PDB file of C-alpha atoms in Angstrom:
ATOM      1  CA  UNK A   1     164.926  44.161 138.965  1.00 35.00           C
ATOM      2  CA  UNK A   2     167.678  41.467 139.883  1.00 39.00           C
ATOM      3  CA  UNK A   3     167.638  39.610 142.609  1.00 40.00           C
ATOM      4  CA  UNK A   4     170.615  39.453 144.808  1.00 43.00           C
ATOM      5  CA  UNK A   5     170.313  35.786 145.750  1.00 41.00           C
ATOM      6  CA  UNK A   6     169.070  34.881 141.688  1.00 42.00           C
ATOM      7  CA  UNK A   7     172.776  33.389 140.976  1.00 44.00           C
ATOM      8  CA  UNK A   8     171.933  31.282 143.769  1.00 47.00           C
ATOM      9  CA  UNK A   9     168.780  29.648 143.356  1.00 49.00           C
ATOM     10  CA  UNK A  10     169.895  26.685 141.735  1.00 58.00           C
ATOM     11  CA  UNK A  11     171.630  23.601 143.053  1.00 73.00           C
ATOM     12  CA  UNK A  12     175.511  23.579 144.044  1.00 80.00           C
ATOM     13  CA  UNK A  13     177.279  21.151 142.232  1.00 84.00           C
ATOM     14  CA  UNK A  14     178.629  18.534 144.894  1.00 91.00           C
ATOM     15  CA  UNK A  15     181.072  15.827 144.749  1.00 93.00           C
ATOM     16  CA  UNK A  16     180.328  12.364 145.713  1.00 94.00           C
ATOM     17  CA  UNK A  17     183.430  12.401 148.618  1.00 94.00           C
ATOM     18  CA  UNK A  18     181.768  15.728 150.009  1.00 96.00           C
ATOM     19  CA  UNK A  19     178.322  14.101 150.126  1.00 95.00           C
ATOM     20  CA  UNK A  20     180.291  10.647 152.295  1.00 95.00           C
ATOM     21  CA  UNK A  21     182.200  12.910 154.271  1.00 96.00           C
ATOM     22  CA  UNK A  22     178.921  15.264 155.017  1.00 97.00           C
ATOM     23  CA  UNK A  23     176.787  12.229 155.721  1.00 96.00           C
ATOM     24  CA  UNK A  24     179.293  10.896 157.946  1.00 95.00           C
ATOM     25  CA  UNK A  25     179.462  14.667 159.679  1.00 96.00           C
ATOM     26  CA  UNK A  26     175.498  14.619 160.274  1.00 97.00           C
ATOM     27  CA  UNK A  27     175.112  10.936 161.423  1.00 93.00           C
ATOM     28  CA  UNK A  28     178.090  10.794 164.100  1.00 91.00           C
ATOM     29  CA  UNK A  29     176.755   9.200 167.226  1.00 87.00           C
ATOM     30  CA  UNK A  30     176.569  11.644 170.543  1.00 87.00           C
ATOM     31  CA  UNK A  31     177.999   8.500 172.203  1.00 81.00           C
ATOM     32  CA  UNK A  32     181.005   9.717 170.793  1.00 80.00           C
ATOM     33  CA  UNK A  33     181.070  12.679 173.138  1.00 84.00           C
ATOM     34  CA  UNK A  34     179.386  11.995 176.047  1.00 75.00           C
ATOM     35  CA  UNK A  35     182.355  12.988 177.982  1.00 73.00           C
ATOM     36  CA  UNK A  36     182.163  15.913 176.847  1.00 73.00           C
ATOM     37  CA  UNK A  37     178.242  16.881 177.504  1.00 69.00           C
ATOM     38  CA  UNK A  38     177.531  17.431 180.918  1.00 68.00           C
ATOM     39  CA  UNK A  39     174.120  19.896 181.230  1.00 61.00           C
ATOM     40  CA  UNK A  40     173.432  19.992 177.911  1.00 63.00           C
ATOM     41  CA  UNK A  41     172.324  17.409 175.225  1.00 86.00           C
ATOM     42  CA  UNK A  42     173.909  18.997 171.962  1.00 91.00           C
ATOM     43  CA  UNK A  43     176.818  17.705 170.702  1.00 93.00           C
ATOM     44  CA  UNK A  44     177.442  19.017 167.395  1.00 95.00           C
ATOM     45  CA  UNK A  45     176.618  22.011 164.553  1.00 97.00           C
ATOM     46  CA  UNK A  46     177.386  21.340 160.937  1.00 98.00           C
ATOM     47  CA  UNK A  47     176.348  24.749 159.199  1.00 98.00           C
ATOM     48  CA  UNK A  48     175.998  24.534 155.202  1.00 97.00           C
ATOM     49  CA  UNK A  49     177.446  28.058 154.012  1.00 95.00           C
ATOM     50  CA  UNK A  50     177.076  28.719 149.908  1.00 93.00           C
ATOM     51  CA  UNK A  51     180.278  30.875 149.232  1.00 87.00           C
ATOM     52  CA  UNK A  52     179.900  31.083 145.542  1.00 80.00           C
ATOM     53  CA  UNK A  53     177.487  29.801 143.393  1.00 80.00           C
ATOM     54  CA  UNK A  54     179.541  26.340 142.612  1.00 85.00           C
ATOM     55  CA  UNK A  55     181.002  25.871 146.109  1.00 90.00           C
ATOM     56  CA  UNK A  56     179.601  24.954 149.078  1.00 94.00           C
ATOM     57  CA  UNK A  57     181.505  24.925 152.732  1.00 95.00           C
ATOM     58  CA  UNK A  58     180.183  22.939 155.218  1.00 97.00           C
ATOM     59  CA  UNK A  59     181.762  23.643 158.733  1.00 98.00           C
ATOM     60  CA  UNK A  60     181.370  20.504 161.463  1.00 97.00           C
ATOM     61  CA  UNK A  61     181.609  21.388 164.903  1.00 98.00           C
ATOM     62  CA  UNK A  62     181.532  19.160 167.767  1.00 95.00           C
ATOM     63  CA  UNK A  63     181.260  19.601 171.913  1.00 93.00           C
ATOM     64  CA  UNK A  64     184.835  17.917 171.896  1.00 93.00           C
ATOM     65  CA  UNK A  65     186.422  20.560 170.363  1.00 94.00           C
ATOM     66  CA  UNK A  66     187.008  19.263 166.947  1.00 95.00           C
ATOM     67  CA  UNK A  67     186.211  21.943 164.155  1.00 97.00           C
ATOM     68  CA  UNK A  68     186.603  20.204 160.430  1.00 96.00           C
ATOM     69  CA  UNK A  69     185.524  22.051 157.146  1.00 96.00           C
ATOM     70  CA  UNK A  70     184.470  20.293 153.843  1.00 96.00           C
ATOM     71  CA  UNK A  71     184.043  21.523 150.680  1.00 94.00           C
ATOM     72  CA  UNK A  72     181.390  20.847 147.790  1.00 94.00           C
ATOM     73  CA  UNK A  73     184.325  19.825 145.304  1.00 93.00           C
ATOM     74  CA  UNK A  74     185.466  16.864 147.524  1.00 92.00           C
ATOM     75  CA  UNK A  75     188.421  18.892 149.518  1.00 92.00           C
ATOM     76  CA  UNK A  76     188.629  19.458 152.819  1.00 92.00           C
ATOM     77  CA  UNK A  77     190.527  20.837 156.301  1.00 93.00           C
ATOM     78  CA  UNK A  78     190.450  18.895 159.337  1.00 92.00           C
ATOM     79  CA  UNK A  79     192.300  18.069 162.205  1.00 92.00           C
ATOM     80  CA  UNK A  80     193.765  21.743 163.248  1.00 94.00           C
ATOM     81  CA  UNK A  81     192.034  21.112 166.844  1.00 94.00           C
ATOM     82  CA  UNK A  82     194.642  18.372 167.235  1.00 93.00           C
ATOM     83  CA  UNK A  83     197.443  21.417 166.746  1.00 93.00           C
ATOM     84  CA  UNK A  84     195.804  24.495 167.859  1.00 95.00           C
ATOM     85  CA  UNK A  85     193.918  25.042 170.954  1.00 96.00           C
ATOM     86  CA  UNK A  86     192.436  28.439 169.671  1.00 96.00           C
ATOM     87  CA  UNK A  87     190.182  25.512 167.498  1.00 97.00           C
ATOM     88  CA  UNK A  88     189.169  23.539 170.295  1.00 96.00           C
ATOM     89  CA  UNK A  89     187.939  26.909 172.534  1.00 97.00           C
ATOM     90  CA  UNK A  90     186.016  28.461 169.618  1.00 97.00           C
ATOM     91  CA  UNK A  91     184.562  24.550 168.512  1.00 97.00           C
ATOM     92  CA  UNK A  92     183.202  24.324 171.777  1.00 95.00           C
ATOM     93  CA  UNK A  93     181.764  27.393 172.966  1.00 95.00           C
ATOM     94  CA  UNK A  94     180.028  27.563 169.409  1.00 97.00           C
ATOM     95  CA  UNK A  95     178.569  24.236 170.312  1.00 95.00           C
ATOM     96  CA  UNK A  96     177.267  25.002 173.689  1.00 91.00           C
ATOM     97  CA  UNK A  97     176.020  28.290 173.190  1.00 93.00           C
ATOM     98  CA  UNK A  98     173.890  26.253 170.025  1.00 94.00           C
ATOM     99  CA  UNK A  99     171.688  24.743 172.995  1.00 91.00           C
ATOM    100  CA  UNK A 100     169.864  28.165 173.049  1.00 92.00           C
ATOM    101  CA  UNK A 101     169.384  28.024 169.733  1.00 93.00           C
ATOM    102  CA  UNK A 102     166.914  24.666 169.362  1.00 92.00           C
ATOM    103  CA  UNK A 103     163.294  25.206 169.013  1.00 91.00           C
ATOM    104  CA  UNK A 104     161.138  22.107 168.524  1.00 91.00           C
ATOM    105  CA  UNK A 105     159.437  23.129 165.638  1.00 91.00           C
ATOM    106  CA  UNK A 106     162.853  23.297 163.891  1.00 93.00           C
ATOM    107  CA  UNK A 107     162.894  19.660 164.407  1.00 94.00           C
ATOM    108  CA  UNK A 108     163.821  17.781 161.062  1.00 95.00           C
ATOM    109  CA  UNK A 109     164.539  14.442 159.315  1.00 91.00           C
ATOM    110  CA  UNK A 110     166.174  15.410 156.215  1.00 92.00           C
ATOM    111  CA  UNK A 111     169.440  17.084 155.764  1.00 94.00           C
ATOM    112  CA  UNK A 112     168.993  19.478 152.689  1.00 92.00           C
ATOM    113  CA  UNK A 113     171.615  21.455 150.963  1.00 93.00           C
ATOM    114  CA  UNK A 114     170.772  25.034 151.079  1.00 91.00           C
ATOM    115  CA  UNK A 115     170.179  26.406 147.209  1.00 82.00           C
ATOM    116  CA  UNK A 116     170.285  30.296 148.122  1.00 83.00           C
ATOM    117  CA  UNK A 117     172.738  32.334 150.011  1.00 87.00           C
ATOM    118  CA  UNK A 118     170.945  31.059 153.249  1.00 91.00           C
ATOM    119  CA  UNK A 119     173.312  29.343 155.308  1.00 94.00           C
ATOM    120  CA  UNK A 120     171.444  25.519 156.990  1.00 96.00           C
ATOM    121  CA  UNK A 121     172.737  25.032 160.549  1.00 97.00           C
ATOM    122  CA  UNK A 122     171.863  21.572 161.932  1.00 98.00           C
ATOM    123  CA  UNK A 123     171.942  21.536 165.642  1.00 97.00           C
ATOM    124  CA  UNK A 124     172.806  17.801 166.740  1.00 95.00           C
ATOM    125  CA  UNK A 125     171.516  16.572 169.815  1.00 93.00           C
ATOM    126  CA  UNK A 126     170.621  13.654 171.841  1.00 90.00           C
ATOM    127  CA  UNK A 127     166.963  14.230 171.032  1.00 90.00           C
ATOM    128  CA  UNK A 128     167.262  15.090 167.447  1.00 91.00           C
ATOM    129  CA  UNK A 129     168.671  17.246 164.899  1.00 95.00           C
ATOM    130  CA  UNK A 130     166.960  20.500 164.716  1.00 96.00           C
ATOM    131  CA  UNK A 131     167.908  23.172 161.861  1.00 96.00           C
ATOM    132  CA  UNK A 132     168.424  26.940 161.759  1.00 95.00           C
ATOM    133  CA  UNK A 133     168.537  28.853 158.578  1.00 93.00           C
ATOM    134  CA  UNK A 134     170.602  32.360 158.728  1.00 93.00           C
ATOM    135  CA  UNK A 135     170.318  34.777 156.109  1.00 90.00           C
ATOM    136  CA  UNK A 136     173.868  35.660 155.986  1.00 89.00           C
ATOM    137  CA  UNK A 137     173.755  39.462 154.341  1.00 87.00           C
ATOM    138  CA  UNK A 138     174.511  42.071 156.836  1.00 84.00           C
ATOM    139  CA  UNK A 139     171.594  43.746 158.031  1.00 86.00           C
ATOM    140  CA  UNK A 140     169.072  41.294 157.105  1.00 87.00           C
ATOM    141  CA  UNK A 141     169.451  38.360 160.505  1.00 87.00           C
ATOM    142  CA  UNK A 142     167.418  38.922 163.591  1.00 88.00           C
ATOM    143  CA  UNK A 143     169.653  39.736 166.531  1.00 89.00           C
ATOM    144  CA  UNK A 144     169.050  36.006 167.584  1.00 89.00           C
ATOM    145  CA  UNK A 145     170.644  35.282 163.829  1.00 90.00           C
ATOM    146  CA  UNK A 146     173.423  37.844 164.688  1.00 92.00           C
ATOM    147  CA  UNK A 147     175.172  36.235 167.902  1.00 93.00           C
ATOM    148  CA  UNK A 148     175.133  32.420 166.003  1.00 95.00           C
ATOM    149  CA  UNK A 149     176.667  33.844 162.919  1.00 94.00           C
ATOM    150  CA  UNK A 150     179.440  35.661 164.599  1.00 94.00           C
ATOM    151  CA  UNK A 151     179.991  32.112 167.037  1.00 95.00           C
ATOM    152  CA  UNK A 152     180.460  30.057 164.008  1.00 95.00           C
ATOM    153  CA  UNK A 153     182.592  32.972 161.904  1.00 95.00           C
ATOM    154  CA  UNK A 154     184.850  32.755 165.198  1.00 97.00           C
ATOM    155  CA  UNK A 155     185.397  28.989 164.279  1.00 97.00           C
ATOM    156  CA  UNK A 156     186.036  30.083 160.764  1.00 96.00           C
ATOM    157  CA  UNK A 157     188.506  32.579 161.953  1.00 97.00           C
ATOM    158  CA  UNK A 158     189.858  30.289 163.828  1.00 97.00           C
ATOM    159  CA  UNK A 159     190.233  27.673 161.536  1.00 96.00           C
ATOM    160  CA  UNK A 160     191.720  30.555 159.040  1.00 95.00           C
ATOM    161  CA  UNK A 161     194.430  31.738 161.698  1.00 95.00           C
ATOM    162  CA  UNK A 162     195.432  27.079 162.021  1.00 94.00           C
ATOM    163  CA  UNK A 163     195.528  27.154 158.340  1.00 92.00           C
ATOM    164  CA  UNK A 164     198.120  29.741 157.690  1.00 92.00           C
ATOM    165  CA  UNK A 165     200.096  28.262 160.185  1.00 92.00           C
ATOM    166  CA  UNK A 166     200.544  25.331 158.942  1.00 88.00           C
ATOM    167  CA  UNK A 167     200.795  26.749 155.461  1.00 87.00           C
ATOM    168  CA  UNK A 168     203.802  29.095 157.477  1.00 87.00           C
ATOM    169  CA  UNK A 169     205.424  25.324 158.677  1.00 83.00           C
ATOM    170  CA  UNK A 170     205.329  23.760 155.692  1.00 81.00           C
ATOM    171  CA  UNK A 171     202.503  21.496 156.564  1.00 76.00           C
ATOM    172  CA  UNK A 172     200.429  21.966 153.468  1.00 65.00           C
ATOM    173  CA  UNK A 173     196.506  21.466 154.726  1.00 55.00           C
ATOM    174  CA  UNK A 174     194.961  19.293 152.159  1.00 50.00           C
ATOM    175  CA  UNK A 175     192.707  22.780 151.088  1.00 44.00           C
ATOM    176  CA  UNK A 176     192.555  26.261 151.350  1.00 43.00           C
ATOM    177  CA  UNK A 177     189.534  28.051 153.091  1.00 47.00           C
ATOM    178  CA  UNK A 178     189.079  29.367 149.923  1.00 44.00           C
ATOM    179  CA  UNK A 179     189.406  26.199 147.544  1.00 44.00           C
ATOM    180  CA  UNK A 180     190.514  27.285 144.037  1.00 40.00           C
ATOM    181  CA  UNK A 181     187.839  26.593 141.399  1.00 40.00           C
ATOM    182  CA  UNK A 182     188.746  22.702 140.885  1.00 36.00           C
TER     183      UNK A 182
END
Protein backbone atom coordinates (compact mmCIF):
# COMPACT_ATOMS: atom_id res chain seq x y z
CA UNK A 1 0.00 0.00 0.00
CA UNK A 2 1.53 3.58 -0.75
CA UNK A 3 2.04 5.90 1.54
CA UNK A 4 0.73 9.33 1.04
CA UNK A 5 3.66 11.18 2.61
CA UNK A 6 6.39 8.32 0.81
CA UNK A 7 7.36 11.12 -1.96
CA UNK A 8 8.21 13.03 0.97
CA UNK A 9 10.40 11.25 3.18
CA UNK A 10 13.52 12.32 1.84
CA UNK A 11 15.40 15.57 2.15
CA UNK A 12 14.32 18.88 0.17
CA UNK A 13 16.93 20.07 -1.85
CA UNK A 14 17.90 23.64 -0.43
CA UNK A 15 19.94 26.39 -1.70
CA UNK A 16 22.75 27.86 0.15
CA UNK A 17 20.95 31.71 0.02
CA UNK A 18 17.70 29.98 1.51
CA UNK A 19 19.71 28.30 4.28
CA UNK A 20 21.52 32.37 5.09
CA UNK A 21 18.34 33.92 4.72
CA UNK A 22 16.51 31.08 7.05
CA UNK A 23 19.30 31.25 9.60
CA UNK A 24 19.11 34.85 9.67
CA UNK A 25 14.99 34.42 10.04
CA UNK A 26 15.49 32.00 13.21
CA UNK A 27 18.35 33.92 14.98
CA UNK A 28 16.83 37.63 14.82
CA UNK A 29 17.17 39.17 18.22
CA UNK A 30 13.64 39.95 20.20
CA UNK A 31 15.49 43.22 20.97
CA UNK A 32 14.46 44.00 17.68
CA UNK A 33 10.83 44.19 18.70
CA UNK A 34 10.52 44.98 22.02
CA UNK A 35 8.29 47.78 21.13
CA UNK A 36 6.20 45.77 19.91
CA UNK A 37 5.76 43.01 22.89
CA UNK A 38 3.96 44.26 25.66
CA UNK A 39 2.24 41.04 27.76
CA UNK A 40 3.67 38.59 25.90
CA UNK A 41 7.29 37.32 25.29
CA UNK A 42 6.97 35.87 21.62
CA UNK A 43 8.13 37.71 18.98
CA UNK A 44 8.24 35.69 15.99
CA UNK A 45 6.91 32.22 14.00
CA UNK A 46 8.89 30.94 11.08
CA UNK A 47 6.77 27.79 9.93
CA UNK A 48 8.70 25.31 7.43
CA UNK A 49 5.81 24.18 4.92
CA UNK A 50 7.00 21.26 2.19
CA UNK A 51 4.80 22.22 -0.90
CA UNK A 52 6.23 19.72 -3.26
CA UNK A 53 8.70 17.31 -2.84
CA UNK A 54 11.75 19.73 -4.14
CA UNK A 55 10.44 22.98 -2.63
CA UNK A 56 10.26 24.10 0.59
CA UNK A 57 8.41 27.57 1.83
CA UNK A 58 9.37 28.91 4.85
CA UNK A 59 6.99 31.77 6.08
CA UNK A 60 8.71 34.38 8.85
CA UNK A 61 6.44 36.18 10.92
CA UNK A 62 7.23 38.71 13.39
CA UNK A 63 5.15 40.75 16.39
CA UNK A 64 6.02 43.94 14.23
CA UNK A 65 4.03 43.07 11.56
CA UNK A 66 6.52 42.03 9.02
CA UNK A 67 5.44 38.74 7.11
CA UNK A 68 8.48 37.57 4.58
CA UNK A 69 8.41 34.14 2.68
CA UNK A 70 11.55 32.21 1.44
CA UNK A 71 11.85 29.57 -0.71
CA UNK A 72 14.14 26.31 -0.76
CA UNK A 73 15.57 27.34 -4.33
CA UNK A 74 17.07 30.66 -3.00
CA UNK A 75 13.91 33.05 -4.04
CA UNK A 76 11.98 34.88 -1.99
CA UNK A 77 8.96 37.66 -1.14
CA UNK A 78 9.43 40.17 1.41
CA UNK A 79 8.63 43.48 2.29
CA UNK A 80 4.66 43.59 1.30
CA UNK A 81 4.02 44.73 5.12
CA UNK A 82 5.84 47.92 4.12
CA UNK A 83 2.83 48.34 1.26
CA UNK A 84 -0.08 46.57 2.58
CA UNK A 85 -1.53 46.82 5.93
CA UNK A 86 -3.76 43.63 5.41
CA UNK A 87 0.16 41.99 6.02
CA UNK A 88 0.92 43.73 9.04
CA UNK A 89 -2.80 42.77 10.81
CA UNK A 90 -2.62 39.09 9.81
CA UNK A 91 1.58 39.04 10.79
CA UNK A 92 0.66 40.08 14.05
CA UNK A 93 -2.32 38.49 15.28
CA UNK A 94 -0.67 35.14 13.97
CA UNK A 95 2.17 36.02 16.24
CA UNK A 96 0.30 36.75 19.35
CA UNK A 97 -2.20 34.23 19.24
CA UNK A 98 1.32 31.74 18.89
CA UNK A 99 1.81 32.54 22.77
CA UNK A 100 -0.94 29.88 23.41
CA UNK A 101 0.67 27.68 21.46
CA UNK A 102 4.25 27.12 23.55
CA UNK A 103 4.55 24.15 25.70
CA UNK A 104 7.90 23.64 27.45
CA UNK A 105 8.50 20.34 26.41
CA UNK A 106 8.48 21.65 22.80
CA UNK A 107 11.50 23.49 23.83
CA UNK A 108 14.41 22.97 21.22
CA UNK A 109 17.99 23.84 20.14
CA UNK A 110 18.14 22.78 16.67
CA UNK A 111 16.26 24.12 13.77
CA UNK A 112 15.49 21.03 11.48
CA UNK A 113 14.00 21.05 8.09
CA UNK A 114 10.91 19.04 8.07
CA UNK A 115 11.42 15.81 5.52
CA UNK A 116 7.55 14.81 5.33
CA UNK A 117 4.51 16.78 4.57
CA UNK A 118 4.60 17.93 8.31
CA UNK A 119 4.85 21.50 8.44
CA UNK A 120 7.88 22.75 11.63
CA UNK A 121 6.59 25.92 13.31
CA UNK A 122 9.24 27.55 15.54
CA UNK A 123 7.71 29.77 18.08
CA UNK A 124 10.42 32.56 18.97
CA UNK A 125 10.45 33.95 22.24
CA UNK A 126 12.35 35.71 24.83
CA UNK A 127 12.83 32.43 26.68
CA UNK A 128 13.52 30.20 23.81
CA UNK A 129 12.42 28.82 20.65
CA UNK A 130 9.90 26.17 21.08
CA UNK A 131 8.55 24.07 17.92
CA UNK A 132 5.15 22.82 16.77
CA UNK A 133 4.76 20.26 14.11
CA UNK A 134 1.21 20.34 12.12
CA UNK A 135 0.20 17.62 10.02
CA UNK A 136 -1.16 19.67 7.32
CA UNK A 137 -3.83 17.07 5.52
CA UNK A 138 -7.34 17.97 6.24
CA UNK A 139 -8.81 15.93 8.77
CA UNK A 140 -5.79 14.63 10.33
CA UNK A 141 -4.68 18.09 13.00
CA UNK A 142 -6.11 18.22 16.45
CA UNK A 143 -8.47 21.16 16.80
CA UNK A 144 -5.48 22.89 18.67
CA UNK A 145 -3.54 22.13 15.08
CA UNK A 146 -6.68 23.52 13.27
CA UNK A 147 -6.90 27.28 14.61
CA UNK A 148 -2.70 27.72 14.05
CA UNK A 149 -2.95 26.42 10.56
CA UNK A 150 -5.76 28.58 9.47
CA UNK A 151 -3.72 31.85 11.47
CA UNK A 152 -0.70 31.27 9.43
CA UNK A 153 -2.79 30.34 5.93
CA UNK A 154 -4.38 33.93 6.71
CA UNK A 155 -0.74 35.33 6.41
CA UNK A 156 -0.35 33.29 3.31
CA UNK A 157 -3.51 34.68 1.96
CA UNK A 158 -2.50 37.66 2.77
CA UNK A 159 0.73 37.67 1.41
CA UNK A 160 -1.05 36.07 -1.91
CA UNK A 161 -3.70 39.03 -2.15
CA UNK A 162 0.13 41.84 -1.73
CA UNK A 163 1.59 39.74 -4.38
CA UNK A 164 -0.90 40.11 -7.12
CA UNK A 165 -0.98 43.56 -6.46
CA UNK A 166 2.08 44.36 -7.07
CA UNK A 167 2.23 41.93 -9.95
CA UNK A 168 -1.24 44.24 -11.07
CA UNK A 169 1.33 47.63 -10.63
CA UNK A 170 3.99 46.48 -12.34
CA UNK A 171 6.14 45.94 -9.35
CA UNK A 172 7.39 42.49 -10.17
CA UNK A 173 8.00 40.68 -6.48
CA UNK A 174 11.29 39.00 -6.79
CA UNK A 175 9.03 35.36 -6.65
CA UNK A 176 5.85 33.96 -7.03
CA UNK A 177 4.06 32.12 -4.07
CA UNK A 178 4.30 29.42 -6.21
CA UNK A 179 8.06 29.57 -7.49
CA UNK A 180 8.37 27.86 -10.91
CA UNK A 181 10.56 24.74 -10.77
CA UNK A 182 14.08 26.68 -11.01
Amino acid sequence: MANANQSFYRRVPVSKPYLVTRNQALRLAPSNFTQFMKESTIYGVVVDMPMAPTVITTLACYINGAANLYFSNGADYSGAAQRYPGVVQAARMFVSNAAHYIKDENKINTFELPNSRSHYAYLLTTKGVYRMEINPIPGQQTAEERVFLAMYQRVMAELRAAQMKDKAAGNEPSAMLVPSGR
